[in-house]
Coordinates of C-alpha atoms and ligand atoms in Angstrom, one line a residue:
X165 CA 0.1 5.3 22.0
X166 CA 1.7 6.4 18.2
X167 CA -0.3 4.9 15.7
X168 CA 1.4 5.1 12.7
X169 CA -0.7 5.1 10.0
X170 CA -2.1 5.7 6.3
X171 CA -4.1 2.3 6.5
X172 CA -7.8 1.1 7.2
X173 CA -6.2 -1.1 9.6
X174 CA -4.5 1.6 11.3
X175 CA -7.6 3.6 12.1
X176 CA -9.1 0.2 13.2
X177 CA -6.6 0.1 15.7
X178 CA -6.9 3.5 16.9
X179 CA -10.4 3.2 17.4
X180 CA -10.1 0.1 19.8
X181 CA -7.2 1.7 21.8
X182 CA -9.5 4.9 22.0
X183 CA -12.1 3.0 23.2
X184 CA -9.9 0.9 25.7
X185 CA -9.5 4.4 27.5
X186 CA -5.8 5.2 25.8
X187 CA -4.8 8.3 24.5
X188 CA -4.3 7.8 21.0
X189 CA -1.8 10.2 18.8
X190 CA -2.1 9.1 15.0
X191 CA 0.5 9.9 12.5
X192 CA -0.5 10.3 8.8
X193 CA 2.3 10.8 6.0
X194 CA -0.4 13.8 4.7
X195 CA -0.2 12.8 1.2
X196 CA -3.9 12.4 0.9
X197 CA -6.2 15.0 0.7
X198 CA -9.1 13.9 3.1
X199 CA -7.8 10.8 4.8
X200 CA -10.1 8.9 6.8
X201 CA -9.6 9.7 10.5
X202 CA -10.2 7.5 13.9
X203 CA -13.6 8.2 15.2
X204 CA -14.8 8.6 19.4
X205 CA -13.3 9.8 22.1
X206 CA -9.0 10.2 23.0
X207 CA -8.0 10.5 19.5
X208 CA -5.6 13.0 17.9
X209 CA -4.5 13.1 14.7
X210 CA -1.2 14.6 13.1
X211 CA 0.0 15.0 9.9
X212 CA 3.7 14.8 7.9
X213 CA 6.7 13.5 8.4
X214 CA 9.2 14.0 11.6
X215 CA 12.1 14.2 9.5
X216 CA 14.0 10.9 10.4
X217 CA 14.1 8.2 13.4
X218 CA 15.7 11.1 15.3
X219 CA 13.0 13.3 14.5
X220 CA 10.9 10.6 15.5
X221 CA 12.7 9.9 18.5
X222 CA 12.9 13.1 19.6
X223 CA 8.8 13.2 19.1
X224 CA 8.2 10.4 20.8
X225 CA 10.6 11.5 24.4
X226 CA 8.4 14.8 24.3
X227 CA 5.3 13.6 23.9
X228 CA 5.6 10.6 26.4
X229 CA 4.8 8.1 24.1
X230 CA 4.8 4.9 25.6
X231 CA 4.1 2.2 22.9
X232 CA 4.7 2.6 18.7
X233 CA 2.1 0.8 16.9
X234 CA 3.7 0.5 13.1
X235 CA 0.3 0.4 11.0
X236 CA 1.3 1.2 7.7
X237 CA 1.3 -0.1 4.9
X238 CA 3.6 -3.3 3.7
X239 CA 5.3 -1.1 1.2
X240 CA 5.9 1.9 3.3
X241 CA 9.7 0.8 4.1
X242 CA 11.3 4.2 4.6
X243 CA 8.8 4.5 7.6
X244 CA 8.7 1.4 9.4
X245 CA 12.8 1.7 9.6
X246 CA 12.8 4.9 10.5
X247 CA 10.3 3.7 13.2
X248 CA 11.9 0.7 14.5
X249 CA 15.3 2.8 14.9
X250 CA 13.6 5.7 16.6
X251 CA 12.0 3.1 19.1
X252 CA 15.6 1.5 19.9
X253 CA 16.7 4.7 20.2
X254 CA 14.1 6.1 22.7
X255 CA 14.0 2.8 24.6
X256 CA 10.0 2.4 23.4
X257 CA 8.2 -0.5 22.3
X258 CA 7.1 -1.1 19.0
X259 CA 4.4 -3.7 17.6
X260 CA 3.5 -4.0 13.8
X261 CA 0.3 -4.4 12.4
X262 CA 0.6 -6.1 8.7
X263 CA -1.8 -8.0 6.8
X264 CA -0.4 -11.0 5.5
X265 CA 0.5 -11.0 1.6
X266 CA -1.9 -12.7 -0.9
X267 CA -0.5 -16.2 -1.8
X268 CA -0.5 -17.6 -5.6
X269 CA -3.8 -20.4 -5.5
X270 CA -4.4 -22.6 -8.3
X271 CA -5.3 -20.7 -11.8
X272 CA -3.2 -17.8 -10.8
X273 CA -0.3 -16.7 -13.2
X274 CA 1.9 -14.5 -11.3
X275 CA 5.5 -13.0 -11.8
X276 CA 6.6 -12.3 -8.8
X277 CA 9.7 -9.6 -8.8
X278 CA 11.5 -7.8 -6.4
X279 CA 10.4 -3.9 -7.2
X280 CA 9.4 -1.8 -10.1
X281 CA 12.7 -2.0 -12.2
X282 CA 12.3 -5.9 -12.6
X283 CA 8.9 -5.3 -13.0
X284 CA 9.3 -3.2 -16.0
X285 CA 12.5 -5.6 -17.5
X286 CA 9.6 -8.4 -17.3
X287 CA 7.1 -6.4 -19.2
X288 CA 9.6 -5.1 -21.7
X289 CA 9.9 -8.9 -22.4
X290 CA 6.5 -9.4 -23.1
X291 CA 5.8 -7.8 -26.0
X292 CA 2.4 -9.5 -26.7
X293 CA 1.0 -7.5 -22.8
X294 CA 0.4 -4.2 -25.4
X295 CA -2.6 -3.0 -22.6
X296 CA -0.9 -2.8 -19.1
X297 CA -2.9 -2.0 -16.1
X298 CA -1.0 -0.7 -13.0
X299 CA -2.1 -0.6 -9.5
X300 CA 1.0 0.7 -8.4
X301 CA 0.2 4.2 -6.8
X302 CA 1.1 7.8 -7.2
X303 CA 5.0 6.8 -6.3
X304 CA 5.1 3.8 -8.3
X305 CA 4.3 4.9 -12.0
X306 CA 7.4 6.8 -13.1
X307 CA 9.5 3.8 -13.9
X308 CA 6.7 2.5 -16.0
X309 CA 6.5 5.8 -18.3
X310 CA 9.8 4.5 -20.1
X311 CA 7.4 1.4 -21.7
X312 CA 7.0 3.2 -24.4
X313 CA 4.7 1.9 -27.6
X314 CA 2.0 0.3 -25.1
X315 CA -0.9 1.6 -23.4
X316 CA -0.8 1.7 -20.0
X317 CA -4.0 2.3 -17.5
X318 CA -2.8 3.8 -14.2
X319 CA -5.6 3.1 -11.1
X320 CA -4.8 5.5 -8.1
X321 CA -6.4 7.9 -5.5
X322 CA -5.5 11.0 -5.9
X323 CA -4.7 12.9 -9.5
X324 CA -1.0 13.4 -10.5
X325 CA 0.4 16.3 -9.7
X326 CA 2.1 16.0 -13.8
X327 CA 1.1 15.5 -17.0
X328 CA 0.9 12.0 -18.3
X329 CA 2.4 11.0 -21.7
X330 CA -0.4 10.0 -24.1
X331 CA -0.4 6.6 -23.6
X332 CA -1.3 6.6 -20.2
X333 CA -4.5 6.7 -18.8
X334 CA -4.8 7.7 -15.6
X335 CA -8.4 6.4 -13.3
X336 CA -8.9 7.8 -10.4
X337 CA -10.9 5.4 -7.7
X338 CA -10.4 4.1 -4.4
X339 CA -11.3 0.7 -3.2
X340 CA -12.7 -1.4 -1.7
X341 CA -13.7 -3.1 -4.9
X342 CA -15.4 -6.2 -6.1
X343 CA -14.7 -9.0 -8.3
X344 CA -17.8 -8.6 -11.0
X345 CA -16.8 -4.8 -11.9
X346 CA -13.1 -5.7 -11.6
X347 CA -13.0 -8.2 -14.5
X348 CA -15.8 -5.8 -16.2
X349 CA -13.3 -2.9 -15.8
X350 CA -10.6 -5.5 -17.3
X351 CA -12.4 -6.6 -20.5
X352 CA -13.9 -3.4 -21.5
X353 CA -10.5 -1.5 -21.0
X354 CA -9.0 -4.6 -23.1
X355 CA -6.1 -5.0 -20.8
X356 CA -3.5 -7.6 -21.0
X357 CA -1.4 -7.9 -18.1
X358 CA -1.9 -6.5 -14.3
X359 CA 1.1 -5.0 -12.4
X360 CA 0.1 -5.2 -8.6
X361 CA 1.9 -4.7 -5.1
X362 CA 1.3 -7.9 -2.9
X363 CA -0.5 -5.7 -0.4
X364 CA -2.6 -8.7 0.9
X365 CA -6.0 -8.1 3.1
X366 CA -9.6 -8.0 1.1
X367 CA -10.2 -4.3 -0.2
X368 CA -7.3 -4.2 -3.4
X369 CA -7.9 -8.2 -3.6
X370 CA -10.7 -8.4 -6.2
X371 CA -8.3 -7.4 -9.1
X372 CA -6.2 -10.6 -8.5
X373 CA -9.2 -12.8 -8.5
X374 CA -10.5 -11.3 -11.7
X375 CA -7.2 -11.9 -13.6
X376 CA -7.7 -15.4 -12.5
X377 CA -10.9 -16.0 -13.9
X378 CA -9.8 -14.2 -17.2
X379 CA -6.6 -15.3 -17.7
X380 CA -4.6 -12.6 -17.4
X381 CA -1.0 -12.6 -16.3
X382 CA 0.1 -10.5 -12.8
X383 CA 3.6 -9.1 -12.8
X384 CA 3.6 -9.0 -8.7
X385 CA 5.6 -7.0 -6.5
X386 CA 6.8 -8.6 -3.6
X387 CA 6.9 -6.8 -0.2
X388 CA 10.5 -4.9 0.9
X389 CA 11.7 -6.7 3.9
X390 CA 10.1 -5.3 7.3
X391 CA 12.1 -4.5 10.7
X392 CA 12.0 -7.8 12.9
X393 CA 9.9 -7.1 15.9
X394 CA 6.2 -9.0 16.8
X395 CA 3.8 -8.5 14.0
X396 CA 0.0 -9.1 14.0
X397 CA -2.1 -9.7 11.2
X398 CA -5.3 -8.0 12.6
X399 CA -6.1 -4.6 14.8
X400 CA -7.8 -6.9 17.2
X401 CA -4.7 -9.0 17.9
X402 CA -2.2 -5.8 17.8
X403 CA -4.8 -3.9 20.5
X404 CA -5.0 -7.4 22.7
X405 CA -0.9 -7.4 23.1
X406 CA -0.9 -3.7 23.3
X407 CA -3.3 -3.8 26.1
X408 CA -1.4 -6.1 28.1
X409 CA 2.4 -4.3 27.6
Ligands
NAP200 N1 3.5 2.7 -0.2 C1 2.2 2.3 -0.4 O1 2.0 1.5 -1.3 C2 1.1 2.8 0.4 C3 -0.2 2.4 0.1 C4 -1.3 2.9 0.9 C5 -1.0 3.7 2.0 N2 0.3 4.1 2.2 C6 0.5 5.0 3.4 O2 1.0 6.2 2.8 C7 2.1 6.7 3.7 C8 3.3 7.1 2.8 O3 3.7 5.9 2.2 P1 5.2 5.9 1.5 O4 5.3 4.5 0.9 O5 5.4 7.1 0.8 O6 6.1 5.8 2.9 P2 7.6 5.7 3.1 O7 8.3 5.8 1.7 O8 7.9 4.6 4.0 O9 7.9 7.1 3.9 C9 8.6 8.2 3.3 C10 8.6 9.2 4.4 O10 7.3 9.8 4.6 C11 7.1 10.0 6.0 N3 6.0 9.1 6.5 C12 5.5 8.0 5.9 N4 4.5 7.5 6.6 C13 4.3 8.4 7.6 C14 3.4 8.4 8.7 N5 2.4 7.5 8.8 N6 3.5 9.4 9.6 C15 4.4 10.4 9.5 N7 5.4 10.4 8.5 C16 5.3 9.4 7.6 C17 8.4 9.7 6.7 O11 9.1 10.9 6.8 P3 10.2 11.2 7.9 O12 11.4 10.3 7.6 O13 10.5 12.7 7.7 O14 9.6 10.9 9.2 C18 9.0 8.7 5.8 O15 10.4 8.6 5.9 C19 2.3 5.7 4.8 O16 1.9 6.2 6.0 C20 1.6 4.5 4.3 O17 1.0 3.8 5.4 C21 1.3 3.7 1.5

């Protein structure tokens, strides 16, 4: 089994295959520092990229692999192509493992938009969001630097590797978080608007709820199309289908 991963729903995954007796490879991108790693018995874990789908296809004829499980994460397009054409390729099967996205409920005031250039036109409209806050990732905050004349507070893992302009703030934390200190974080930092992916599942959710119950506005990023292929929404289901392949 390839687990591809960079998710807590990936390692999930690896752990059950792992347990049901499979030898379990998993591929991490190796942009984080310490990434969190499949525990027990059968697992291996690799790092970087394997330069294309016929890097990957070349990977997965010498290494015998028999199944792809795509685990990661909604907005990690270049990947999951890369993997669905190295599968077709090799002649292997591939399964996807993707939480669903988060869907607007009652009190919500989202803007959805398709990436982070419509994202920034919509926020260059508002002129009264002068705080933004932006849960967009290492990769996602360059476009964002041209919204110059407002403060913008940047939330992601690991530091950047350059030198922010003035008016960005940079935190660095990694979820899961919670509602209370979410809207906490949101008053006390005075923000006005929130700029999120639509990653969906529980751990990044508590930001959304908070703008709800404050009133904020959520400029939201809708998910890049995904390869067609079976998709599950949760390790358990992905490992159950796996099983029986
Ligand atoms: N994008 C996000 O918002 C986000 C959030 C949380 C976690 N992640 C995780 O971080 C990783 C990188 O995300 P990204 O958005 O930069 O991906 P991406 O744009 O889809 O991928 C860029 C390139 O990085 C390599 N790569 C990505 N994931 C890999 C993996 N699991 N194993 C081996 N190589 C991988 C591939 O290189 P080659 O073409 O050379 O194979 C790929 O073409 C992903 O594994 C993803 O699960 C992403």
């Amino acid at each position: 089994m390839l687990v591809l991963g960079g998710t807590g729903e990936a390692v999930a995954l690896a752990e059950m295959l792992g347990a049901a007796g499979m030898a379990v490879i998993t591929s991490l991108a190796g942009r984080t520092e310490s990434p969190r790693r499949p525990a027990g018995a059968g697992q291996e874990v690799r790092r970087g990229g394997f330069g294309g789908a016929a890097g990957l296809a070349e990977f997965l004829h010498g290494r015998k692999v028999h199944c792809v499980a795509d685990a990661t994460h909604p907005f990690a397009a270049q990947i999951s192509a890369g993997a669905a054409e190295a599968c077709e390729r090799a002649g292997v099967a591939r399964v996807a493992l993707a939480r669903p996205p988060w869907r607007k409920v009652q009190g919500d005031h989202w803007r959805e938009v398709d990436g982070h250039a419509e994202a920034v036109a919509v926020l260059a409209q508002q002129r009264a969001a002068r705080h933004i806050f932006l849960s967009v990732g290492h990769n996602g905050l360059r476009p964002y630097l041209q919204l110059r004349g407002r403060r913008i507070t940047a939330r992601m893992i690991e530091p950047l590797r350059f030198a922010p302009p003035d008016y960005v703030r940079v935190v660095l934390s990694r979820g899961p978080f919670e509602k209370e200190t979410e809207k906490k974080f949101l008053r006390d930092s005075e923000v006005d608007i929130v700029v999120s992916k639509n990653s969906g599942g529980e751990a990044a959710y508590p930001k959304i709820a908070a703008a709800r119950e404050l009133g904020l506005a959520v400029v939201m990023l809708s998910r890049p199309p995904a390869p067609p292929g079976p998709v599950f929404a949760s390790a358990a289901d992905a490992a159950q289908f796996i099983a029986g392949c």
